[in-house]
Short mmCIF file of C-alpha atoms in Angstrom, two decimals:
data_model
loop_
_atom_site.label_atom_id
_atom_site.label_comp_id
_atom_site.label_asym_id
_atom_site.label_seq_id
_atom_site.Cartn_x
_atom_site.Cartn_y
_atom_site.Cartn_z
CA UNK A 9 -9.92 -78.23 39.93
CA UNK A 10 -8.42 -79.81 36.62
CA UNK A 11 -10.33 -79.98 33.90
CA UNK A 12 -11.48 -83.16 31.83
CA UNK A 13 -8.72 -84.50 30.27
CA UNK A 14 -8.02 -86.84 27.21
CA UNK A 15 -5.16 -88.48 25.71
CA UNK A 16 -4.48 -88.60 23.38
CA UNK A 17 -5.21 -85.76 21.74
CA UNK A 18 -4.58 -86.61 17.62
CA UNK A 19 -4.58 -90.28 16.26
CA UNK A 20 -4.17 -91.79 12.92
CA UNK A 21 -4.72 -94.87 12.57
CA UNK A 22 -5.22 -96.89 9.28
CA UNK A 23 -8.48 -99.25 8.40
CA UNK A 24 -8.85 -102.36 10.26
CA UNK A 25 -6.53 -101.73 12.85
CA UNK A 26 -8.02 -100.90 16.76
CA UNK A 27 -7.90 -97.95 18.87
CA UNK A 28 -7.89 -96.97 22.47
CA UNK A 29 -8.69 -93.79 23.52
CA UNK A 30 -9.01 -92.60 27.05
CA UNK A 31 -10.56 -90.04 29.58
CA UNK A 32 -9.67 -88.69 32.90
CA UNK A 33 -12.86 -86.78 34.69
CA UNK A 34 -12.74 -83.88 36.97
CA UNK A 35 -11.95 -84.99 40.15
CA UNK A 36 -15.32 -85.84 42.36
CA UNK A 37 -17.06 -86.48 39.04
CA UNK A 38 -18.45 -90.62 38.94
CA UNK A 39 -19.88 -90.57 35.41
CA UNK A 40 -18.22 -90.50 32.01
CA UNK A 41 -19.74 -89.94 28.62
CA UNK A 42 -18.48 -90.26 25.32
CA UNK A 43 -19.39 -88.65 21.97
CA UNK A 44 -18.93 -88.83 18.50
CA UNK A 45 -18.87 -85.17 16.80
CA UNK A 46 -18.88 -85.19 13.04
CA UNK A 47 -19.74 -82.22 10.29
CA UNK A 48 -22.26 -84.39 8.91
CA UNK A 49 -24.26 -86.20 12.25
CA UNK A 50 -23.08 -83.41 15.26
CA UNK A 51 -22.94 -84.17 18.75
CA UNK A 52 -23.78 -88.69 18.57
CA UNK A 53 -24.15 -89.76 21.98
CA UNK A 54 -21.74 -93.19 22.58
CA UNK A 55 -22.36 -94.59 25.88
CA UNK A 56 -22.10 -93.84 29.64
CA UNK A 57 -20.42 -94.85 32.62
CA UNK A 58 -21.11 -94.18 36.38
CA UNK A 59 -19.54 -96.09 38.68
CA UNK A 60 -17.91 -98.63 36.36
CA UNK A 61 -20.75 -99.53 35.11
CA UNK A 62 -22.62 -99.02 31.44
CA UNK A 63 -25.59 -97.07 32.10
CA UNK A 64 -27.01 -96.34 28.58
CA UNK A 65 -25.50 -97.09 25.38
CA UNK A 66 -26.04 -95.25 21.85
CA UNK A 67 -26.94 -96.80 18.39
CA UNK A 68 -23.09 -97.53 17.41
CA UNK A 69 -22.19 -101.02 16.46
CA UNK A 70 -20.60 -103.26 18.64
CA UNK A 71 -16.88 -102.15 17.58
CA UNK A 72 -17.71 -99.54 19.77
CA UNK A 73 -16.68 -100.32 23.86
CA UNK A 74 -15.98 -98.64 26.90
CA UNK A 75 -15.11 -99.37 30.27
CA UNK A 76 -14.45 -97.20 33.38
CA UNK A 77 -11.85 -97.60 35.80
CA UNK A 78 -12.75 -97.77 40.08
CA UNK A 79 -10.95 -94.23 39.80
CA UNK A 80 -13.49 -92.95 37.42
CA UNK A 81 -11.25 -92.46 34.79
CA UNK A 82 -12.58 -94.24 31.39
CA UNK A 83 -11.61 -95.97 28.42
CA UNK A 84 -13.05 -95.98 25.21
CA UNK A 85 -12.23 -98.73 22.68
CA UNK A 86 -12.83 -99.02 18.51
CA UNK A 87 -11.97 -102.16 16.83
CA UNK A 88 -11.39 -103.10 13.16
CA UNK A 89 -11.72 -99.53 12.39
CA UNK A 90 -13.82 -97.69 9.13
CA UNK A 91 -13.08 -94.81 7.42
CA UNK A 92 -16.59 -93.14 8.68
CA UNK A 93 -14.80 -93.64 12.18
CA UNK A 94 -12.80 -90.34 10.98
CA UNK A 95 -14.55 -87.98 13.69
CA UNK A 96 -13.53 -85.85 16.67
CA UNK A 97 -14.25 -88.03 20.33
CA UNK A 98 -15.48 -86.03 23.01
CA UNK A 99 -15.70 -87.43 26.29
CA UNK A 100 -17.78 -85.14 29.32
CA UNK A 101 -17.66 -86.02 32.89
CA UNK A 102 -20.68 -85.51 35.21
CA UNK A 103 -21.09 -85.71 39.32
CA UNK A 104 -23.74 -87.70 38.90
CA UNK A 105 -25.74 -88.58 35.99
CA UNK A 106 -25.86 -86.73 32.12
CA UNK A 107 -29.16 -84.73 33.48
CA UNK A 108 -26.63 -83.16 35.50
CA UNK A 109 -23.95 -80.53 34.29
CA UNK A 110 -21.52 -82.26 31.57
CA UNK A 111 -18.02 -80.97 31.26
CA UNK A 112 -16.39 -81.78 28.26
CA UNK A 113 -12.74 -82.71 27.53
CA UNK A 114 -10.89 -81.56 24.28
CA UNK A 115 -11.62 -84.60 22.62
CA UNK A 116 -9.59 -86.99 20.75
CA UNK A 117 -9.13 -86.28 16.67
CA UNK A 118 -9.21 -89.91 15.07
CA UNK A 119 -8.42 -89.91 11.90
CA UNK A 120 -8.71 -93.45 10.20
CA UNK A 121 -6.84 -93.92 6.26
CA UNK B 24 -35.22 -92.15 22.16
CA UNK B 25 -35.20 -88.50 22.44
CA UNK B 26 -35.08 -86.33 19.41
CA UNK B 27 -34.05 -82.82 19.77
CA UNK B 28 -34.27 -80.44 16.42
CA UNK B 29 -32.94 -77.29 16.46
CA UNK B 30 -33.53 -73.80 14.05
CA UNK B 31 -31.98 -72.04 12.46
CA UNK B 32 -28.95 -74.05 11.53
CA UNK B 33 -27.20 -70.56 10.63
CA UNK B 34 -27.49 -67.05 12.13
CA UNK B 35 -25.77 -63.84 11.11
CA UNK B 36 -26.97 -60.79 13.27
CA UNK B 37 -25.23 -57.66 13.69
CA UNK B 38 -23.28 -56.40 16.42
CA UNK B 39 -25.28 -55.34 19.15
CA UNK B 40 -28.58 -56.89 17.84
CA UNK B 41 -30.23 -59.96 19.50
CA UNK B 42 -29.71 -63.71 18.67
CA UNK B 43 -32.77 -66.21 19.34
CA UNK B 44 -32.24 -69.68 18.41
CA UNK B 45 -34.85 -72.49 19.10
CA UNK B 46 -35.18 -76.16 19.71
CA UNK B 47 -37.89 -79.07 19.98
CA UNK B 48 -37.86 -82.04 22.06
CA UNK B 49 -40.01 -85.17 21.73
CA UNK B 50 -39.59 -87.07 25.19
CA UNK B 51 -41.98 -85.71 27.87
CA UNK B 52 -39.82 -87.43 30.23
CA UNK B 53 -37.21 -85.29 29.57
CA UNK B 54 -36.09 -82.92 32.38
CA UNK B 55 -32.91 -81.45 31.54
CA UNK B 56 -31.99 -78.95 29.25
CA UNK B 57 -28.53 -77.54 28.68
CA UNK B 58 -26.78 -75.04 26.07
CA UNK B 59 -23.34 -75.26 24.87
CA UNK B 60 -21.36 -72.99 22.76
CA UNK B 61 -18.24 -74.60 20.73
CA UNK B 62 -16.07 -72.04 19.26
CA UNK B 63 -14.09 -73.16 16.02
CA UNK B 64 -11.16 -76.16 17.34
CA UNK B 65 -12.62 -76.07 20.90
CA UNK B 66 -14.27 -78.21 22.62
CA UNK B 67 -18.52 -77.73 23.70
CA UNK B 68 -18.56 -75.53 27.15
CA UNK B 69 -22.00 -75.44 29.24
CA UNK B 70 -23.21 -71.81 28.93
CA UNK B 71 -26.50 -71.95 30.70
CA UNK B 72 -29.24 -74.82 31.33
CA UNK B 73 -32.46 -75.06 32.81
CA UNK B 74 -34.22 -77.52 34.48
CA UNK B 75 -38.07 -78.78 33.83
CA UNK B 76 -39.58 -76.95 37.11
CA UNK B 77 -38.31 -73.25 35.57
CA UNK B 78 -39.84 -71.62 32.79
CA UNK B 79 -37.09 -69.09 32.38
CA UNK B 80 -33.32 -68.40 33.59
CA UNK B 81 -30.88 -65.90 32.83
CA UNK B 82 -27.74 -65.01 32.61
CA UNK B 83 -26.04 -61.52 31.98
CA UNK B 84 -26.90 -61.37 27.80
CA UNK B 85 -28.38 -64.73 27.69
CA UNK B 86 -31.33 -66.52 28.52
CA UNK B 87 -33.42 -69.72 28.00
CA UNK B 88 -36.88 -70.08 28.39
CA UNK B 89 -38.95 -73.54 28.05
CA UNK B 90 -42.60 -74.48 27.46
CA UNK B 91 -43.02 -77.94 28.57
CA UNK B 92 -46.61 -77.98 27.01
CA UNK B 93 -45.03 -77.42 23.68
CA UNK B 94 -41.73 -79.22 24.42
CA UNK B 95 -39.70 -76.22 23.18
CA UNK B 96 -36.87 -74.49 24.29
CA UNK B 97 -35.29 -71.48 23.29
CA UNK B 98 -31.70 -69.32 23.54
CA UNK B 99 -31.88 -65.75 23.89
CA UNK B 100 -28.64 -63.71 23.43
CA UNK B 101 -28.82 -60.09 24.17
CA UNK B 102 -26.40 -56.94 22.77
CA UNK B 103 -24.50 -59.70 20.81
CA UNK B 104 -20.77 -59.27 20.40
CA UNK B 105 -18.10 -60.43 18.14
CA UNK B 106 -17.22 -63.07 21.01
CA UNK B 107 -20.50 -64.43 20.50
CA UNK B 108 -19.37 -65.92 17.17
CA UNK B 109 -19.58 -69.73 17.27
CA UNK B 110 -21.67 -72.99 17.36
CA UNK B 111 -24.31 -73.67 20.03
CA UNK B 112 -25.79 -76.92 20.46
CA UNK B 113 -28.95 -77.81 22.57
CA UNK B 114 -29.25 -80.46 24.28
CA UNK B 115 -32.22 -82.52 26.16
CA UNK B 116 -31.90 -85.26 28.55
CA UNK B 117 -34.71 -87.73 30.35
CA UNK B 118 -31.97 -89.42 32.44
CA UNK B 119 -28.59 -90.88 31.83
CA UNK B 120 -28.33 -89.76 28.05
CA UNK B 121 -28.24 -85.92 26.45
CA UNK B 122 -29.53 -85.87 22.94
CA UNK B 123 -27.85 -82.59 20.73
CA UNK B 124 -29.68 -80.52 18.16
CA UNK B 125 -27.75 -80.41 14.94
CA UNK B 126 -25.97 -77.04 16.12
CA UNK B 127 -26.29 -73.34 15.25
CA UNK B 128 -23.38 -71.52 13.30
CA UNK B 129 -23.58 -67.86 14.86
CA UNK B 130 -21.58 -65.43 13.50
CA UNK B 131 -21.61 -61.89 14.85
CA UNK B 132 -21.16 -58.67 12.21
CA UNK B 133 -19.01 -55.91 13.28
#
C-alpha cells in the first residue's frame, strides 16, 4: 500500500496571506490527523477527522480549519497567517480512531515571512 | 486534557549499551500508548505501542513496559546501535486524540 501522502511538501507564504495544505491517507484508513511540530512546543495535536467529520479539535485558534473529503483524503486550512505559524505540518492517517496505529505523512514545511 | 511528560530530554549512550527513556501520563482514561522514532528531516514512524491490558511488549532490541497504577510508561532499547540515533516521542491517547512527550534526542557513540 502507498504511504500517507502530503502536498505540498515546502510552502512560503508571507504574513496575512492564507494557506491550504492537504493530505491523502493510506488507502482503507477513515481518520485523518493533523499536527503542528515545532523545536520549541513538539508534536501539537490540531484536530481530527473520521468520516468527514471533526472528532476532536486542539487548543489552536480559529484560523486553524480542516475538512475531510467522502474519499478520506483531508484538507487543512490557515488563514491570515503569523509568523509563529512557521512550523513543520504533519498529518497521520488511522483505520479507525488516533488510539489506533497513526501513520504519518512527510509533512508540509510552512514557512510564513 | 491529557498531559504526557517525558525524561530525559537528551541521551548519549555508547554503542552497544542500553537506552531507557521514560514518560508520565495524567488521564486514567487513557488506553493507548505508542512510540515513535523521528530521525533528523523525517517524518515520526510507529516503532512499537502497547495497549492498557499489557504490562509489557517487545520487540527484537526494544521494549515498553507500563504501570497503569503509576501512569508511567517506559522505552527500553537493547545493544544500541548507531541506527538508533534519533528523536523518540511518546505518545498517550484516551480516544480520538494522542498527546506527545516533548521528545528524546538519542544519539548513539561509536
Amino acid at each position: 500500500k502507498a504511504g500517507v501522502t502530503q502536498t505540498p511538501r515546502y510552502l512560503i507564504k508571507t504574513r496575512g496571506q492564507q494557506v491550504t495544505l492537504s493530505c491523502s491517507p493510506i488507502s482503507g484508513h477513515r481518520s485523518v490527523s493533523w499536527y503542528q511540530q515545532t523545536p520549541g512546543q513538539g508534536l501539537q495535536f490540531l484536530f481530527e477527522y473520521f468520516s468527514e467529520t471533526q472528532r476532536n479539535k486542539g487548543n489552536f485558534p480559529g484560523r486553524f480549519s480542516g475538512r475531510q473529503f467522502s474519499n478520506s483524503r483531508s484538507e487543512m486550512n490557515v488563514s491570515t497567517l503569523e509568523l509563529g505559524d512557521s512550523a513543520l505540518y504533519l498529518c497521520a492517517s488511522s483505520q479507525k480512531a488516533s488510539s489506533y496505529e497513526q501513520y504519518f505523512g512527510p509533512g508540509t514545511r510552512l514557512t510564513v515571512t | 486534557g491529557e498531559n504526557v511528560e517525558q525524561h530525559p530530554s537528551t541521551l548519549s549512550v555508547q554503542e552497544g549499551d542500553s537506552a531507557v527513556i521514560k514518560c508520565t501520563y495524567s488521564d486514567s482514561a487513557s488506553n493507548y500508548f505508542p512510540w515513535y522514532k523521528q530521525e533528523l528531516g523525517k517524518r515520526p514512524q510507529l516503532i512499537i505501542d502497547i495497549r492498557s491490558n499489557v504490562g509489557e511488549k517487545k520487540d527484537q532490541r526494544i521494549a515498553v513496559t507500563l504501570n497503569k497504577t503509576a501512569k508511567h510508561f517506559s522505552l527500553h532499547i537493547t545493544e544500541t546501535q548507531p541506527e538508533d540515533s534519533a528523536v523518540y516521542f511518546c505518545a498517550a491517547s484516551p480516544s480520538y486524540k494522542l498527546s506527545f512527550g516533548a521528545g528524546t534526542t538519542v544519539t548513539v557513540r561509536a
